[in-house]
XYZ file of C-alpha atoms in Angstrom:
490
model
C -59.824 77.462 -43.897
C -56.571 78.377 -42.409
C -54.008 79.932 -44.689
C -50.088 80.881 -44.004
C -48.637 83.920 -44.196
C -47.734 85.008 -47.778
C -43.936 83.725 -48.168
C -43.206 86.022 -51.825
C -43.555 85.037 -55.071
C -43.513 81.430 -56.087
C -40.616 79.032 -57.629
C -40.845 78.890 -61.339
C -39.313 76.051 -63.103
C -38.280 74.698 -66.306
C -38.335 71.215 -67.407
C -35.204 69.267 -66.693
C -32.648 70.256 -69.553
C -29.980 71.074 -67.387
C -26.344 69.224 -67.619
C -25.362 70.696 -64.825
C -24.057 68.404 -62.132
C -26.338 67.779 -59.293
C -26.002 70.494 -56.571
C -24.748 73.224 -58.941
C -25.845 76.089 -57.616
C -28.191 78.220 -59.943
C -26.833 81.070 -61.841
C -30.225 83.152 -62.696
C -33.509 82.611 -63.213
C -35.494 80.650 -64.289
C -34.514 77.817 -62.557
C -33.411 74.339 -64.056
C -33.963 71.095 -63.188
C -30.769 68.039 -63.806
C -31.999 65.018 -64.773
C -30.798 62.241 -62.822
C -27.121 60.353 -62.905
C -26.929 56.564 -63.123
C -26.353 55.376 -59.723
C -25.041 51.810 -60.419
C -23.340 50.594 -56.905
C -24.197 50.415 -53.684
C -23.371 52.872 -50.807
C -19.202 53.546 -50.389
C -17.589 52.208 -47.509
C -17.216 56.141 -46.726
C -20.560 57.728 -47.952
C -22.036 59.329 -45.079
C -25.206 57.370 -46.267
C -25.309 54.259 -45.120
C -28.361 53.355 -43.359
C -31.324 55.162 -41.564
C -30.491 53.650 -37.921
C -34.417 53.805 -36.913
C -34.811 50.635 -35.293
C -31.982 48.226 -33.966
C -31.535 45.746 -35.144
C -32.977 46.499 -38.772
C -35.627 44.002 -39.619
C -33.276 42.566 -42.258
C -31.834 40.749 -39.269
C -34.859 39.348 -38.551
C -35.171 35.407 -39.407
C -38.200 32.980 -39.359
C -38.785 31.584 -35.630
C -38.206 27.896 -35.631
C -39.743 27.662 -32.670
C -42.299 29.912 -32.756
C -42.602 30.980 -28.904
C -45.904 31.987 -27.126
C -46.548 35.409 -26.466
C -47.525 34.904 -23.474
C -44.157 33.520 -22.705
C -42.123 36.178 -23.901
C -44.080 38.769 -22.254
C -44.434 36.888 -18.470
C -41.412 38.464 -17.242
C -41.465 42.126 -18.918
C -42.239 45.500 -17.160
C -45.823 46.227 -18.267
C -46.674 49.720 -16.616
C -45.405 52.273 -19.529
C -45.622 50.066 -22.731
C -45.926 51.601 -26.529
C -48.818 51.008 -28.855
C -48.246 50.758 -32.811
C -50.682 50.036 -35.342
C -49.764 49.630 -38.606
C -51.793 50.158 -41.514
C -49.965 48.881 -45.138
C -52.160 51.075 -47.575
C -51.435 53.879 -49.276
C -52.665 55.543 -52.369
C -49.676 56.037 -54.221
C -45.593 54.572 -53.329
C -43.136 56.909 -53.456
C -39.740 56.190 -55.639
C -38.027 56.571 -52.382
C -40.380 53.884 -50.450
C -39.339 51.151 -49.042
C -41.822 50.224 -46.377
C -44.214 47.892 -45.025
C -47.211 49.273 -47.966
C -49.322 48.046 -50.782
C -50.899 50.400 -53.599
C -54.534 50.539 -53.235
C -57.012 47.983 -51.187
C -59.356 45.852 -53.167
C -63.195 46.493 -52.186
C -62.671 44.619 -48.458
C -59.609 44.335 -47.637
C -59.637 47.087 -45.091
C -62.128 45.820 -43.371
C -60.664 42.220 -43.459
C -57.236 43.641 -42.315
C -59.072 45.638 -39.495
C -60.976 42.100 -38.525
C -57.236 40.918 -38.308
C -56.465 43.611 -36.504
C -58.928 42.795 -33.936
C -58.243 39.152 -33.589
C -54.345 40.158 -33.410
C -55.308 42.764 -30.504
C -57.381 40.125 -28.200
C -54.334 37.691 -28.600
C -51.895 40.097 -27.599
C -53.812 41.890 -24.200
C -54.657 37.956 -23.611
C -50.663 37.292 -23.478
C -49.802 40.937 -21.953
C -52.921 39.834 -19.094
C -51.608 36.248 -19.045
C -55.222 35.095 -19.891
C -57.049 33.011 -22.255
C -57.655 35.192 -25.468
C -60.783 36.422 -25.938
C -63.182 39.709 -27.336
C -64.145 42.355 -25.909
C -63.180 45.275 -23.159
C -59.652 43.725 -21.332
C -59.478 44.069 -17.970
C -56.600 46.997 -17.093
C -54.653 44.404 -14.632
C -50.875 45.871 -14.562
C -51.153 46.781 -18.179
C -50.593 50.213 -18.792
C -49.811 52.347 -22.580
C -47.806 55.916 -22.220
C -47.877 56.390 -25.746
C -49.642 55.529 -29.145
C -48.975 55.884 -32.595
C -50.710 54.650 -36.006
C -48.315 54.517 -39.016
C -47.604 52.626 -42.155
C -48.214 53.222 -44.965
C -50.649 55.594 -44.835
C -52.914 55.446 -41.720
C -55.390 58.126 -43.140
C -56.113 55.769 -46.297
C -58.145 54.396 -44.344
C -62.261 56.573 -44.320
C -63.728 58.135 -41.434
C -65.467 55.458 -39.988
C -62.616 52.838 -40.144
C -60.333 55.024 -38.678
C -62.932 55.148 -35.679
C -62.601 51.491 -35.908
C -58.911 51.811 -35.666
C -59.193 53.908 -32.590
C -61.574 51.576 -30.639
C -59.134 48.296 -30.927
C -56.419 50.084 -29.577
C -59.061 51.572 -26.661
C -60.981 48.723 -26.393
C -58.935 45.691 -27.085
C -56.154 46.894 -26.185
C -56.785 49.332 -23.025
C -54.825 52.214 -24.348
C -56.283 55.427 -23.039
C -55.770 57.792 -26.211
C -57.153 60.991 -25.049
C -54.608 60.171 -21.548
C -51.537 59.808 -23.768
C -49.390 61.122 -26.957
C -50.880 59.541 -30.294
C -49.563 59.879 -33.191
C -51.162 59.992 -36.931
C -49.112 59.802 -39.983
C -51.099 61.127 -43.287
C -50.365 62.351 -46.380
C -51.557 65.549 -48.175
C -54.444 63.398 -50.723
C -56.097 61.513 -47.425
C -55.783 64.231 -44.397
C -59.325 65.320 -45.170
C -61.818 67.156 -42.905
C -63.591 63.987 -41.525
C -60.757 61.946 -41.080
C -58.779 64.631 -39.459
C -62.140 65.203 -37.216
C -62.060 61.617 -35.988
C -58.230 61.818 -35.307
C -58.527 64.855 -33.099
C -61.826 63.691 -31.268
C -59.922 60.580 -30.402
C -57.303 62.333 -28.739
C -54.285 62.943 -31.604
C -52.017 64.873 -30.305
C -49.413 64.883 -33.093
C -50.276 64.848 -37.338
C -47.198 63.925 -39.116
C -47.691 65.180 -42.953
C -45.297 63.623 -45.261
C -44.758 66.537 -47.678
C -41.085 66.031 -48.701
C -41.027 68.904 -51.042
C -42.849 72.087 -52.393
C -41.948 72.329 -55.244
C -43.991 70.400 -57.782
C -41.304 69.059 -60.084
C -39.028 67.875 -57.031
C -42.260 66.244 -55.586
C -42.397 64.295 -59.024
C -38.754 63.793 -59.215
C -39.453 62.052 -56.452
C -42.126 59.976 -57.860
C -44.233 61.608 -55.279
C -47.467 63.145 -57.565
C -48.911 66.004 -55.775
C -49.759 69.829 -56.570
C -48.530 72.357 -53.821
C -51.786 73.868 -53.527
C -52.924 70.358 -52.455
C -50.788 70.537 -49.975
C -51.091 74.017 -48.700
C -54.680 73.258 -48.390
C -54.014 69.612 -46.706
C -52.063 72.040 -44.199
C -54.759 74.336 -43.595
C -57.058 71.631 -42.701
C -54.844 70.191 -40.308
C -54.465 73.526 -38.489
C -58.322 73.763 -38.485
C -58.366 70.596 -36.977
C -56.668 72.126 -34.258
C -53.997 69.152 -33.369
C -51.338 70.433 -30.647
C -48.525 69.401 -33.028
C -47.836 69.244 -36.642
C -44.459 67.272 -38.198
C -44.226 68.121 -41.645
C -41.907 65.593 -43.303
C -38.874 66.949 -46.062
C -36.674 65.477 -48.306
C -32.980 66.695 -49.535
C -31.235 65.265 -52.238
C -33.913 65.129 -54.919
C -32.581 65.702 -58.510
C -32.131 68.958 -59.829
C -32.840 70.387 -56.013
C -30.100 73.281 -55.412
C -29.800 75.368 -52.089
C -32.777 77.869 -53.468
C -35.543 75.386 -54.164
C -34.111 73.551 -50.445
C -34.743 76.773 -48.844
C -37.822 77.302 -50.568
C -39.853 74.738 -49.183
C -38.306 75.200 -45.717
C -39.760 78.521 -45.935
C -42.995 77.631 -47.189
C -43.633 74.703 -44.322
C -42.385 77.550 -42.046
C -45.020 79.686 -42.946
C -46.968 77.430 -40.954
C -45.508 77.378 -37.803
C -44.942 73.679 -37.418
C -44.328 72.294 -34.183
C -41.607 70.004 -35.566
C -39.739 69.391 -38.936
C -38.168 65.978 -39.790
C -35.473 66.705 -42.358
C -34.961 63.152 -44.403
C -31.886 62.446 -46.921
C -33.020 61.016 -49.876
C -32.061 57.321 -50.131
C -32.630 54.995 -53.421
C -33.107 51.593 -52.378
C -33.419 48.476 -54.089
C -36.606 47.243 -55.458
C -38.008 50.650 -54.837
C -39.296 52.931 -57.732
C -36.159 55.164 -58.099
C -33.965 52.039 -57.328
C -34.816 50.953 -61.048
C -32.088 53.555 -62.062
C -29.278 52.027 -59.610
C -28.502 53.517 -55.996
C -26.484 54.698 -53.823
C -22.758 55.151 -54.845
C -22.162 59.004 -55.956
C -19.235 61.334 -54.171
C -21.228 64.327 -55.832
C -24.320 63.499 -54.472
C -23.281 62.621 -50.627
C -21.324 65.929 -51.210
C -24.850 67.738 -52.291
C -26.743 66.083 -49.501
C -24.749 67.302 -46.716
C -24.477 70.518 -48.338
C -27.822 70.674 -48.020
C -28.536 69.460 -44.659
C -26.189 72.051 -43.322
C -28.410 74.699 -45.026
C -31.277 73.325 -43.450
C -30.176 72.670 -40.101
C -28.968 75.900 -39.801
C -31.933 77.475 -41.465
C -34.048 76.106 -38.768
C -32.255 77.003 -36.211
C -31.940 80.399 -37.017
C -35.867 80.222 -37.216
C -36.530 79.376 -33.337
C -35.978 75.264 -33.834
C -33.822 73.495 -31.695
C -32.168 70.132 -32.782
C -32.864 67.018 -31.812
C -31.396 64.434 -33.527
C -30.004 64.691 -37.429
C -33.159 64.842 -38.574
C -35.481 65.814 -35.934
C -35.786 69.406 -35.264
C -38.623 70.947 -32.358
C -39.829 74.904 -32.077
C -38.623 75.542 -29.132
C -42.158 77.300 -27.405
C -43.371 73.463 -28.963
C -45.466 71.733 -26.385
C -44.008 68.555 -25.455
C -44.865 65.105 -26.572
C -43.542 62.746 -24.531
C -40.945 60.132 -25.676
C -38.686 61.605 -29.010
C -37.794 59.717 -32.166
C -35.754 56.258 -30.903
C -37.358 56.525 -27.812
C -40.149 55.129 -29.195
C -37.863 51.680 -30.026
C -37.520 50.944 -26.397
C -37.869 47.859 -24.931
C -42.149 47.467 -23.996
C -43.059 47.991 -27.809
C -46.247 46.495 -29.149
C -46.625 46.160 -32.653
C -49.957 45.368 -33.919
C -50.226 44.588 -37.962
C -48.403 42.922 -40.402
C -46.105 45.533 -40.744
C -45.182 46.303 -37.030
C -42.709 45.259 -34.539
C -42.643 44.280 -30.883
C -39.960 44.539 -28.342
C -39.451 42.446 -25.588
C -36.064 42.175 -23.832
C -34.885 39.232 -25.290
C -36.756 39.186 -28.268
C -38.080 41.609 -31.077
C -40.434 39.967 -33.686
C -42.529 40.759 -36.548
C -44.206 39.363 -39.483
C -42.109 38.497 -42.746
C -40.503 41.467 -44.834
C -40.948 42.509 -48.145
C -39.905 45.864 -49.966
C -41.274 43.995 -53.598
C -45.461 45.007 -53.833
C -45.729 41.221 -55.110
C -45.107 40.070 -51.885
C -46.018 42.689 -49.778
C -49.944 41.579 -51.008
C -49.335 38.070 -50.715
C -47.794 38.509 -46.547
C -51.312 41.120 -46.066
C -53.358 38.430 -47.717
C -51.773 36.073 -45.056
C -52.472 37.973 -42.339
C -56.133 38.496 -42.996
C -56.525 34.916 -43.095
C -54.792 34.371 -39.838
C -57.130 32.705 -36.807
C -54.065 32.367 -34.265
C -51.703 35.086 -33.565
C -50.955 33.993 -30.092
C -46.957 33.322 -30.914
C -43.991 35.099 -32.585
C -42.987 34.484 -36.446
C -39.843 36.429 -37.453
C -37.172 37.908 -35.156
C -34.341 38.974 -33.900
C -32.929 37.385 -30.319
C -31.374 40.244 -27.931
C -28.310 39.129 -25.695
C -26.799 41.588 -23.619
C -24.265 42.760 -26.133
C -26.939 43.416 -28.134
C -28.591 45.214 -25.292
C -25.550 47.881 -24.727
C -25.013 48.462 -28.588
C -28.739 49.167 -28.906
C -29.007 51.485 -26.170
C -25.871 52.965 -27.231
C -26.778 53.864 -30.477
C -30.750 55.272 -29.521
C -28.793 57.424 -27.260
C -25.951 58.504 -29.191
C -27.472 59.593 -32.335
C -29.412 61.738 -30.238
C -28.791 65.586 -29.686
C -28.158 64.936 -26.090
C -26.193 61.914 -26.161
C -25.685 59.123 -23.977
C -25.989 59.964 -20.278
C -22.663 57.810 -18.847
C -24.216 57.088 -15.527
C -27.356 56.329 -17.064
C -25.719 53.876 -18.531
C -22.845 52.427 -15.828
C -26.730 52.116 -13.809
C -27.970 49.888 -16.363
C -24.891 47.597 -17.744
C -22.723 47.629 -14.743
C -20.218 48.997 -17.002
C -18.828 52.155 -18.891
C -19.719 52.816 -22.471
C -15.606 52.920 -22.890
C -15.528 49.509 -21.159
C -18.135 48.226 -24.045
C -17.420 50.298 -26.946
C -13.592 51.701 -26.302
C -12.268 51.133 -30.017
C -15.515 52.492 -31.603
C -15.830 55.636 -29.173
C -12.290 56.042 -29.636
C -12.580 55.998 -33.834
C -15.393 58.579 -33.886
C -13.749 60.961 -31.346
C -10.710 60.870 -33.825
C -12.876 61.707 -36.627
C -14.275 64.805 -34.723
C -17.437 63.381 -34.531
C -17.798 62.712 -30.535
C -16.926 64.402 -27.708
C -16.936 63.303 -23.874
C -17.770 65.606 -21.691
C -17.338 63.804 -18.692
C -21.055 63.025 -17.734
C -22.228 62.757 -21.316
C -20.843 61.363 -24.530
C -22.756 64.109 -27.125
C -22.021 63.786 -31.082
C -20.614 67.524 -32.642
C -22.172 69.249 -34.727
C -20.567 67.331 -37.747
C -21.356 63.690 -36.175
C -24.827 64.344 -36.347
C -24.464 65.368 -39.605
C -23.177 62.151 -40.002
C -25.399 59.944 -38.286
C -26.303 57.689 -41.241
C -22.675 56.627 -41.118
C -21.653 56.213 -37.199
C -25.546 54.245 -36.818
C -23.626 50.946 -38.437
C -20.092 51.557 -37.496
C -21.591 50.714 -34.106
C -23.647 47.254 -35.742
C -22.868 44.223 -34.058
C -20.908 41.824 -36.265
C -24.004 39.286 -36.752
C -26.391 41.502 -36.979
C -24.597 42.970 -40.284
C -23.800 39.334 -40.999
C -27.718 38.542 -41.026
C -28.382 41.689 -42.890
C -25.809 41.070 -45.541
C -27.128 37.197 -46.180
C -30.855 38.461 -46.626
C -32.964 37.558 -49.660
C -34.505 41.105 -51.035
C -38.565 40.258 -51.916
């Protein structure tokens, strides 16, 4: 078993009796924990927390499709030579406080198998719409179909055993055509289900990237978090993913947790870079609604958007002192990393397929889904729907793109990049400038000292990536925040 180098002598911790406020720095040892503040409101018009832009629009846009249009309509017209893969699984063995996705606790005896039947029958009706064939089983013929990446998520992919994840791998070879030892693929896991034979199946297929979702070392932070796991669980969840000898390893961390200060922050940076990861994803804590740490309130604390930036700045600049080179506000590479293709929004490009009841699909003028739920009532009951589903040949739920739409979504994956929005790029695509489109906006963040214009490039500073959670839905279109403010939460 692989093993990091020794990183000195563990955190100790005391239970939370602290009344310090959170973010006070420690004054000695041992260390104490805060328990958490009442969080009553929603986020401030000025918190730099609004919203994780990871997908525009956010599927709280997304509406029921009256008309319910054929797959094989919507994708007649599309480019089809350098399409995305994406199969969700919604399992997982525990939910996080902080969760708020597409996942279930738990499968009754069956229903992985029943959701990977779905699965199936969902695959053969997509390639039969991408092909512009009747749907059927079986191998699809390549025809001008062609996948540059693939990525499982959820959930938890890795919930599912050995053998099913094999399954998992042949419907996206198979049914779908996607070459996955050709092309980046993507696993997420977590620490409990990244065992030996799963992790053997993943790298046999072709993984090229594990993404652990570790959030913190520190065992008390971890359940804090509502995340129950032991360190040396996930030390040794690490080791096995090293033996499994996958080119790159993303291990996921969380800032913001109560009672976390600047020491126990840098302590589990150092400890996941004792392993060398290829890439680190630095997440801000968010409490949501209907989550299990939205029970106490959410969002609306000036101490705590104070603590979370304070805390990103340690950790971006911790990383890059250590060899990592930023990517986007949370994304951050080694720089000797090999490369992987496509980074973070890329991925939400137009040409996505989303396969599951969890996953999107982008077409020009249409992304579409299944329904949305955060609530675990009716999370079961949309799963239990899509098992039982004989026709998935047309769109449910979505989200219409016009060509405003269009320039604000390509504007935003580019922007909250670390590179920025290339302006001919753009002027190539729109037959326009971004300052034509978005003059006021670009004008409001370069005020701020958030944006600069280089000419050639319009690149956030080092402070607008910092606030990237905040300039994401400054740049929202005003019905898309319209639809998102008149959703139902389930």
């Amino acid at each position: 078993m692989t093993t990091p180098p020794a990183t000195g002598t563990p955190l100790t911790t005391t239970p939370p009796t602290s009344t310090l406020p959170i973010g006070t720095p420690p004054t000695g040892t041992p260390l104490t924990l805060t328990p958490a503040p009442a969080r009553p409101a929603p986020p401030r018009d000025d918190s730099p927390y609004q919203h994780y832009v990871y997908a525009y629009p956010h599927k709280t846009a997304y509406r029921a499709l009256p008309d319910r249009p054929a797959l094989s309509a919507l994708w007649a017209g599309e480019p089809k030579d350098a399409l995305s893969l994406y199969l969700h699984i919604p399992f997982c063995e525990v939910r996080c406080g902080f969760c708020n996705l597409f996942t279930r606790i738990g499968a009754p005896d069956g229903l992985t198998g029943a959701y990977l039947d779905a699965l199936e029958r969902q695959a053969d009706a997509v390639r039969a719409a991408l092909d512009g064939t009747p749907s059927g089983g079986g191998d699809s013929a390549s025809g001008a179909v062609h996948f540059a990446t693939a990525a499982f998520g959820g959930g938890t992919p890795t919930f599912l055993t050995a053998a099913e994840l094999d399954r998992l791998c042949d419907i996206a070879e198979h049914r779908m055509g996607a070459d996955l030892r050709a092309v980046p693929l993507s696993v997420e896991a977590s620490p409990a289900t990244a065992t030996a034979d799963r992790l053997a199946v993943l790298a046999d297929r072709g993984a090229t990237r594990l993404s652990l979702g570790v959030q913190s070392f520190v065992d008390t932070e971890a359940r804090a978090a509502v995340r129950p796991q032991r360190r040396a669980d996930v030390e040794a969840a690490l080791g096995r993913v090293r033996d499994a000898r996958v080119p790159v390893l993303n291990i996921d961390l969380i800032y913001g947790i109560d009672g976390q200060t600047e020491e126990t922050w840098r302590h589990s940076l150092d400890a996941a870079l004792a392993w060398r990861p290829e890439e680190l994803y630095l997440y801000p804590l968010y409490v949501r609604p209907l989550t299990g740490l939205g029970r106490r309130g959410t969002d609306a604390d000036p101490a705590w958007d104070a603590q979370r930036l304070r805390l990103y700045r340690a950790g971006r600049d911790h990383l890059l002192a250590h060899g990592y080179v930023q990517q986007s506000m949370r994304m951050f590479r080694r720089a000797d990393a090999p490369p992987q293709g496509a980074d973070d929004y890329a991925c939400q490009t137009d040409g996505m397929i989303g396969l599951g009841c969890g996953a999107r699909s982008y077409t020009r003028g249409l992304h579409y889904s299944f329904d949305y739920a955060v609530g675990m009532h009716e999370i079961r009951g949309i799963i239990d729907a899509y098992v039982t589903t004989g026709d998935f040949s047309r769109a449910e739920h979505g989200h219409a793109m016009d060509e405003d739409e269009a320039r604000r979504r390509h504007l935003l994956q580019s922007l909250l990049q670390a590179e920025g929005l290339d302006v001919a790029e753009y002027r190539a695509r729109f037959a326009a400038a971004p300052a034509d489109d978005f003059g006021p906006e670009l004008d409001r963040l370069a005020a701020l000292g958030w944006l600069t214009d280089t000419s050639d490039r319009l690149v956030l500073t080092p402070e607008g990536l910092a606030h990237s959670d905040a300039i994401g839905p400054r740049l929202f279109s005003p019905a898309v925040r319209a639809a998102m403010a008149a959703y139902e939460r389930k």
